[in-house]
Short mmCIF file of C-alpha atoms in Angstrom, two decimals:
data_model
loop_
_atom_site.label_atom_id
_atom_site.label_comp_id
_atom_site.label_asym_id
_atom_site.label_seq_id
_atom_site.Cartn_x
_atom_site.Cartn_y
_atom_site.Cartn_z
CA MET A 22 15.05 5.05 -13.63
CA SER A 23 14.55 8.11 -15.96
CA VAL A 24 12.61 10.95 -14.67
CA LYS A 25 9.72 9.92 -17.33
CA ASP A 26 10.30 6.16 -16.85
CA PHE A 27 5.91 5.73 -16.57
CA GLU A 28 4.89 8.16 -19.14
CA ASN A 29 1.73 6.93 -20.47
CA ARG A 30 0.92 4.58 -17.76
CA VAL A 31 -1.57 4.37 -15.40
CA VAL A 32 -1.12 4.05 -11.57
CA LEU A 33 -4.00 3.19 -9.28
CA ILE A 34 -3.40 3.51 -5.47
CA THR A 35 -5.63 2.69 -2.70
CA GLY A 36 -4.90 4.70 0.65
CA ALA A 37 -3.29 7.67 -0.70
CA ALA A 38 -4.95 10.35 1.52
CA THR A 39 -1.89 10.64 3.48
CA GLY A 40 1.16 8.91 4.70
CA ILE A 41 2.83 6.27 2.27
CA GLY A 42 0.29 6.24 -0.34
CA ARG A 43 0.44 9.95 -1.09
CA ALA A 44 4.12 10.16 -1.18
CA THR A 45 3.90 7.01 -3.68
CA ALA A 46 1.35 9.09 -5.59
CA LEU A 47 3.46 11.89 -5.93
CA ALA A 48 6.28 9.84 -7.06
CA PHE A 49 4.67 8.18 -9.60
CA SER A 50 3.59 11.40 -11.04
CA ARG A 51 6.73 13.04 -10.96
CA ARG A 52 7.84 10.16 -13.23
CA GLY A 53 5.08 10.81 -15.71
CA ALA A 54 2.32 8.45 -14.64
CA LYS A 55 -1.39 9.12 -14.33
CA VAL A 56 -2.59 8.46 -10.74
CA ALA A 57 -5.99 7.28 -9.84
CA ILE A 58 -6.77 7.36 -6.18
CA GLY A 59 -9.11 4.81 -4.26
CA ASP A 60 -9.96 5.87 -0.58
CA VAL A 61 -12.62 6.60 2.07
CA ASP A 62 -10.75 9.59 3.19
CA GLU A 63 -11.59 12.99 1.49
CA ARG A 64 -7.95 13.98 2.26
CA ALA A 65 -7.31 12.24 -0.95
CA ASN A 66 -8.61 15.52 -2.58
CA GLU A 67 -5.46 17.12 -1.36
CA THR A 68 -3.41 14.49 -2.78
CA VAL A 69 -4.68 15.35 -6.12
CA GLU A 70 -4.14 18.88 -5.51
CA LEU A 71 -0.76 18.53 -4.66
CA ILE A 72 -0.44 16.33 -7.95
CA GLN A 73 -2.04 18.84 -10.16
CA LYS A 74 -0.14 21.70 -9.01
CA GLU A 75 3.11 20.15 -10.13
CA GLY A 76 1.53 19.52 -13.74
CA GLY A 77 0.36 16.00 -13.31
CA GLU A 78 -2.66 14.15 -13.95
CA ALA A 79 -4.77 12.28 -11.09
CA ALA A 80 -8.18 11.70 -9.93
CA PHE A 81 -9.91 10.59 -6.61
CA PHE A 82 -12.63 8.16 -6.63
CA LYS A 83 -14.14 7.66 -3.30
CA THR A 84 -13.76 4.03 -2.35
CA ASP A 85 -14.67 1.51 0.53
CA VAL A 86 -12.34 -1.40 -0.21
CA THR A 87 -13.89 -3.87 2.00
CA ASN A 88 -17.03 -3.71 -0.80
CA SER A 89 -16.39 -5.46 -4.02
CA GLU A 90 -18.73 -3.69 -6.01
CA GLN A 91 -17.11 -0.38 -5.25
CA VAL A 92 -13.46 -1.75 -5.76
CA LYS A 93 -14.91 -3.14 -9.49
CA SER A 94 -16.22 0.49 -10.08
CA LEU A 95 -12.77 1.83 -8.93
CA VAL A 96 -10.89 -0.35 -11.60
CA GLU A 97 -13.53 0.51 -14.29
CA LYS A 98 -13.71 4.28 -13.42
CA THR A 99 -9.57 4.36 -13.47
CA VAL A 100 -9.71 2.77 -16.89
CA GLU A 101 -12.48 5.28 -18.33
CA GLN A 102 -10.55 8.22 -17.07
CA PHE A 103 -7.05 7.71 -18.02
CA GLY A 104 -7.72 4.80 -20.45
CA GLY A 105 -5.81 1.87 -18.92
CA LEU A 106 -4.48 0.51 -16.14
CA HIS A 107 -0.94 -0.67 -15.59
CA HIS A 108 0.12 -0.55 -12.09
CA ALA A 109 -1.54 -0.65 -8.70
CA PHE A 110 -0.20 -0.12 -5.20
CA ASN A 111 -3.03 -1.67 -2.74
CA ASN A 112 -2.05 0.40 0.29
CA ALA A 113 -5.21 1.14 2.25
CA GLY A 114 -5.30 -0.54 5.96
CA ILE A 115 -5.74 0.08 9.54
CA LEU A 116 -4.43 -0.47 13.04
CA ASN A 117 -6.08 -2.09 15.70
CA LYS A 118 -5.61 -0.32 19.29
CA PRO A 119 -2.80 -2.22 21.31
CA ALA A 120 -4.26 -4.91 23.33
CA LYS A 121 -2.80 -8.19 24.67
CA PHE A 122 -3.79 -11.17 22.55
CA ALA A 123 -6.67 -12.29 25.17
CA ASP A 124 -8.12 -8.76 25.54
CA ILE A 125 -8.76 -8.33 22.01
CA GLU A 126 -12.36 -8.04 21.07
CA GLU A 127 -13.97 -10.04 18.25
CA ASP A 128 -15.36 -6.91 16.45
CA VAL A 129 -11.87 -5.39 16.54
CA PHE A 130 -10.12 -8.35 14.75
CA ASP A 131 -12.89 -8.66 12.32
CA LYS A 132 -12.58 -5.05 11.17
CA VAL A 133 -8.74 -5.15 10.66
CA MET A 134 -9.17 -8.25 8.83
CA GLU A 135 -11.97 -7.06 6.83
CA VAL A 136 -9.72 -3.83 5.41
CA ASP A 137 -6.24 -5.30 5.73
CA VAL A 138 -7.11 -8.56 4.18
CA LYS A 139 -10.44 -8.24 2.23
CA GLY A 140 -9.62 -4.91 1.12
CA VAL A 141 -6.26 -6.17 -0.63
CA PHE A 142 -7.78 -9.23 -2.05
CA LEU A 143 -10.81 -7.67 -3.60
CA ALA A 144 -8.35 -4.88 -5.02
CA VAL A 145 -6.01 -7.68 -6.43
CA LYS A 146 -8.98 -9.91 -7.86
CA HIS A 147 -10.25 -6.59 -9.94
CA GLU A 148 -6.88 -5.29 -10.68
CA LEU A 149 -5.93 -8.67 -12.18
CA ASN A 150 -9.34 -9.18 -14.22
CA HIS A 151 -8.50 -6.05 -16.01
CA MET A 152 -4.53 -6.69 -16.35
CA VAL A 153 -4.71 -10.31 -17.61
CA ALA A 154 -6.96 -9.39 -20.13
CA ASN A 155 -5.26 -6.48 -21.36
CA GLY A 156 -1.48 -7.80 -21.56
CA GLY A 157 -0.18 -7.46 -17.97
CA GLY A 158 0.68 -5.24 -15.75
CA THR A 159 2.45 -4.84 -11.98
CA ILE A 160 0.81 -4.95 -8.55
CA VAL A 161 2.36 -4.19 -5.11
CA ASN A 162 0.61 -4.65 -1.67
CA THR A 163 1.34 -2.91 1.59
CA ALA A 164 2.29 -5.54 4.18
CA SER A 165 4.36 -4.57 7.00
CA VAL A 166 7.45 -5.86 9.36
CA ALA A 167 4.53 -6.94 11.10
CA GLY A 168 4.05 -9.57 8.24
CA LEU A 169 7.39 -10.87 8.98
CA ILE A 170 7.76 -10.79 12.47
CA ALA A 171 5.30 -10.21 15.57
CA ASP A 172 4.58 -6.52 17.27
CA PRO A 173 3.70 -6.89 20.67
CA ASN A 174 0.00 -6.20 21.59
CA MET A 175 -0.85 -5.90 17.69
CA ALA A 176 -2.24 -9.56 17.08
CA PRO A 177 -5.14 -8.46 14.47
CA TYR A 178 -2.79 -6.38 12.51
CA VAL A 179 0.13 -9.07 12.58
CA THR A 180 -2.21 -11.68 11.41
CA ALA A 181 -3.59 -9.67 8.56
CA LYS A 182 -0.45 -8.58 7.59
CA HIS A 183 0.94 -12.14 7.41
CA ALA A 184 -2.09 -12.89 5.51
CA VAL A 185 -1.24 -10.26 2.74
CA THR A 186 1.94 -11.98 2.28
CA GLY A 187 0.19 -15.10 1.50
CA LEU A 188 -2.34 -13.49 -0.77
CA THR A 189 0.49 -11.95 -2.55
CA LYS A 190 2.47 -15.16 -3.39
CA SER A 191 -0.55 -16.71 -4.33
CA ALA A 192 -1.33 -13.94 -7.00
CA ALA A 193 2.02 -14.02 -8.12
CA PHE A 194 1.95 -17.84 -8.60
CA ASP A 195 -1.08 -18.14 -10.26
CA HIS A 196 -0.49 -15.18 -12.78
CA ALA A 197 3.20 -15.09 -13.52
CA ARG A 198 2.46 -16.42 -17.04
CA ASP A 199 -0.03 -13.77 -17.66
CA GLY A 200 2.21 -10.88 -17.64
CA VAL A 201 1.50 -9.65 -14.26
CA ARG A 202 3.87 -9.61 -11.38
CA VAL A 203 2.77 -9.02 -7.68
CA ASN A 204 5.12 -8.38 -4.87
CA ALA A 205 4.21 -7.07 -1.36
CA LEU A 206 6.19 -4.51 0.51
CA ALA A 207 7.00 -4.52 4.22
CA PRO A 208 7.60 -1.40 5.57
CA GLY A 209 9.25 -0.61 8.96
CA LEU A 210 8.39 2.12 11.46
CA THR A 211 7.53 5.46 9.16
CA GLU A 212 6.39 8.79 10.12
CA THR A 213 3.14 8.95 8.98
CA PRO A 214 -0.19 10.11 10.38
CA MET A 215 -0.92 6.54 11.49
CA THR A 216 2.37 6.69 13.65
CA GLN A 217 1.72 10.26 15.08
CA ILE A 218 0.24 8.84 18.21
CA TRP A 219 3.73 7.24 19.29
CA LYS A 220 5.64 10.11 17.74
CA ASP A 221 3.72 12.53 20.18
CA ASP A 222 4.98 10.61 22.81
CA PRO A 223 8.58 10.91 23.45
CA GLU A 224 9.16 8.06 25.48
CA LYS A 225 7.43 5.95 23.24
CA TRP A 226 8.91 7.31 20.08
CA ALA A 227 12.24 6.09 21.72
CA GLU A 228 11.27 2.69 22.73
CA VAL A 229 10.06 1.90 18.85
CA THR A 230 13.08 3.57 17.04
CA ALA A 231 15.45 1.66 19.24
CA ASN A 232 14.01 -1.45 17.27
CA VAL A 233 15.75 0.14 14.33
CA PRO A 234 19.33 -0.53 13.82
CA MET A 235 19.38 3.08 11.96
CA GLY A 236 17.89 4.34 14.76
CA ARG A 237 15.18 6.51 13.27
CA ALA A 238 11.95 6.13 11.24
CA ALA A 239 11.97 6.11 7.43
CA LYS A 240 10.24 9.09 5.42
CA PRO A 241 7.27 8.04 3.52
CA GLU A 242 9.33 9.14 0.47
CA GLU A 243 11.86 6.25 1.25
CA ILE A 244 9.07 3.52 0.98
CA ALA A 245 7.50 5.35 -1.98
CA GLU A 246 10.77 4.73 -4.03
CA MET A 247 10.55 1.00 -3.35
CA VAL A 248 6.96 0.91 -4.85
CA VAL A 249 8.16 2.76 -7.83
CA PHE A 250 11.31 0.46 -8.47
CA LEU A 251 9.08 -2.90 -8.03
CA SER A 252 6.66 -1.32 -10.70
CA SER A 253 9.28 -0.54 -13.11
CA ASP A 254 10.91 -2.31 -15.83
CA ALA A 255 14.12 -2.41 -13.73
CA ALA A 256 12.70 -5.05 -11.55
CA SER A 257 11.29 -6.97 -14.33
CA PHE A 258 12.15 -10.67 -12.61
CA CYS A 259 10.81 -9.88 -9.00
CA ASN A 260 7.91 -11.50 -8.31
CA GLY A 261 5.91 -13.10 -5.47
CA TYR A 262 8.53 -11.64 -2.76
CA VAL A 263 7.89 -9.42 0.17
CA TYR A 264 10.63 -6.95 0.41
CA ALA A 265 11.18 -5.52 3.88
CA VAL A 266 12.09 -1.51 3.93
CA ASP A 267 12.99 -1.59 7.56
CA GLY A 268 16.08 0.07 8.29
CA GLY A 269 17.44 -3.48 9.18
CA GLN A 270 14.67 -4.11 11.75
CA VAL A 271 14.15 -7.66 10.64
CA SER A 272 17.66 -8.62 10.19
CA HIS A 273 18.45 -9.70 13.84
#
């Protein structure tokens, strides 16, 4: 891909305050895209500042992805600010506190499902409404290796991410002839603020990295490059699939 493959294109990213979302926002901007960010985390302002310092264009619209009207407004504000919407990366999500299945509280399960599943559903729905009416586009959803295999003591998250893979396939199937491609990304262990609690515990970090054949966690930038690829014209026949970027974790 050339340095300016996304010039004159608009990308909407949810969950870009830190980690994979921030790295992806920067990766798109460096390739010429205008970036809109939807997040509840005010640190998204820092992402915008980083993009602007590099000469890019970006805007932050505070958005609760579980609220349909706010997500609809996010899409509308993106189009109003930048003149369109060509690509979306639905990355907002949360983890549950580790617990055995039988010990999981109902409200914990409900919260993870609300953010990680309903939040993606609403984003895809409103993004599709614009893209279908305006000639197409691409959507990438963040699933996880937990959407392909089970992680211990993470049943709400595993359930939600399996749901994201199904949601992605359904959207791709329904709108393939509308000029919209929908794929999902399944990152493996990645160094982000969300996984910092594990990294702060050397014993736990050694345990989780031992599950990765490459013996390390990914950098957010490594995940971001796959999002950019799936959104690019180079991936023009990629649709309705879940792509693991996990150092080989699910290959055995």
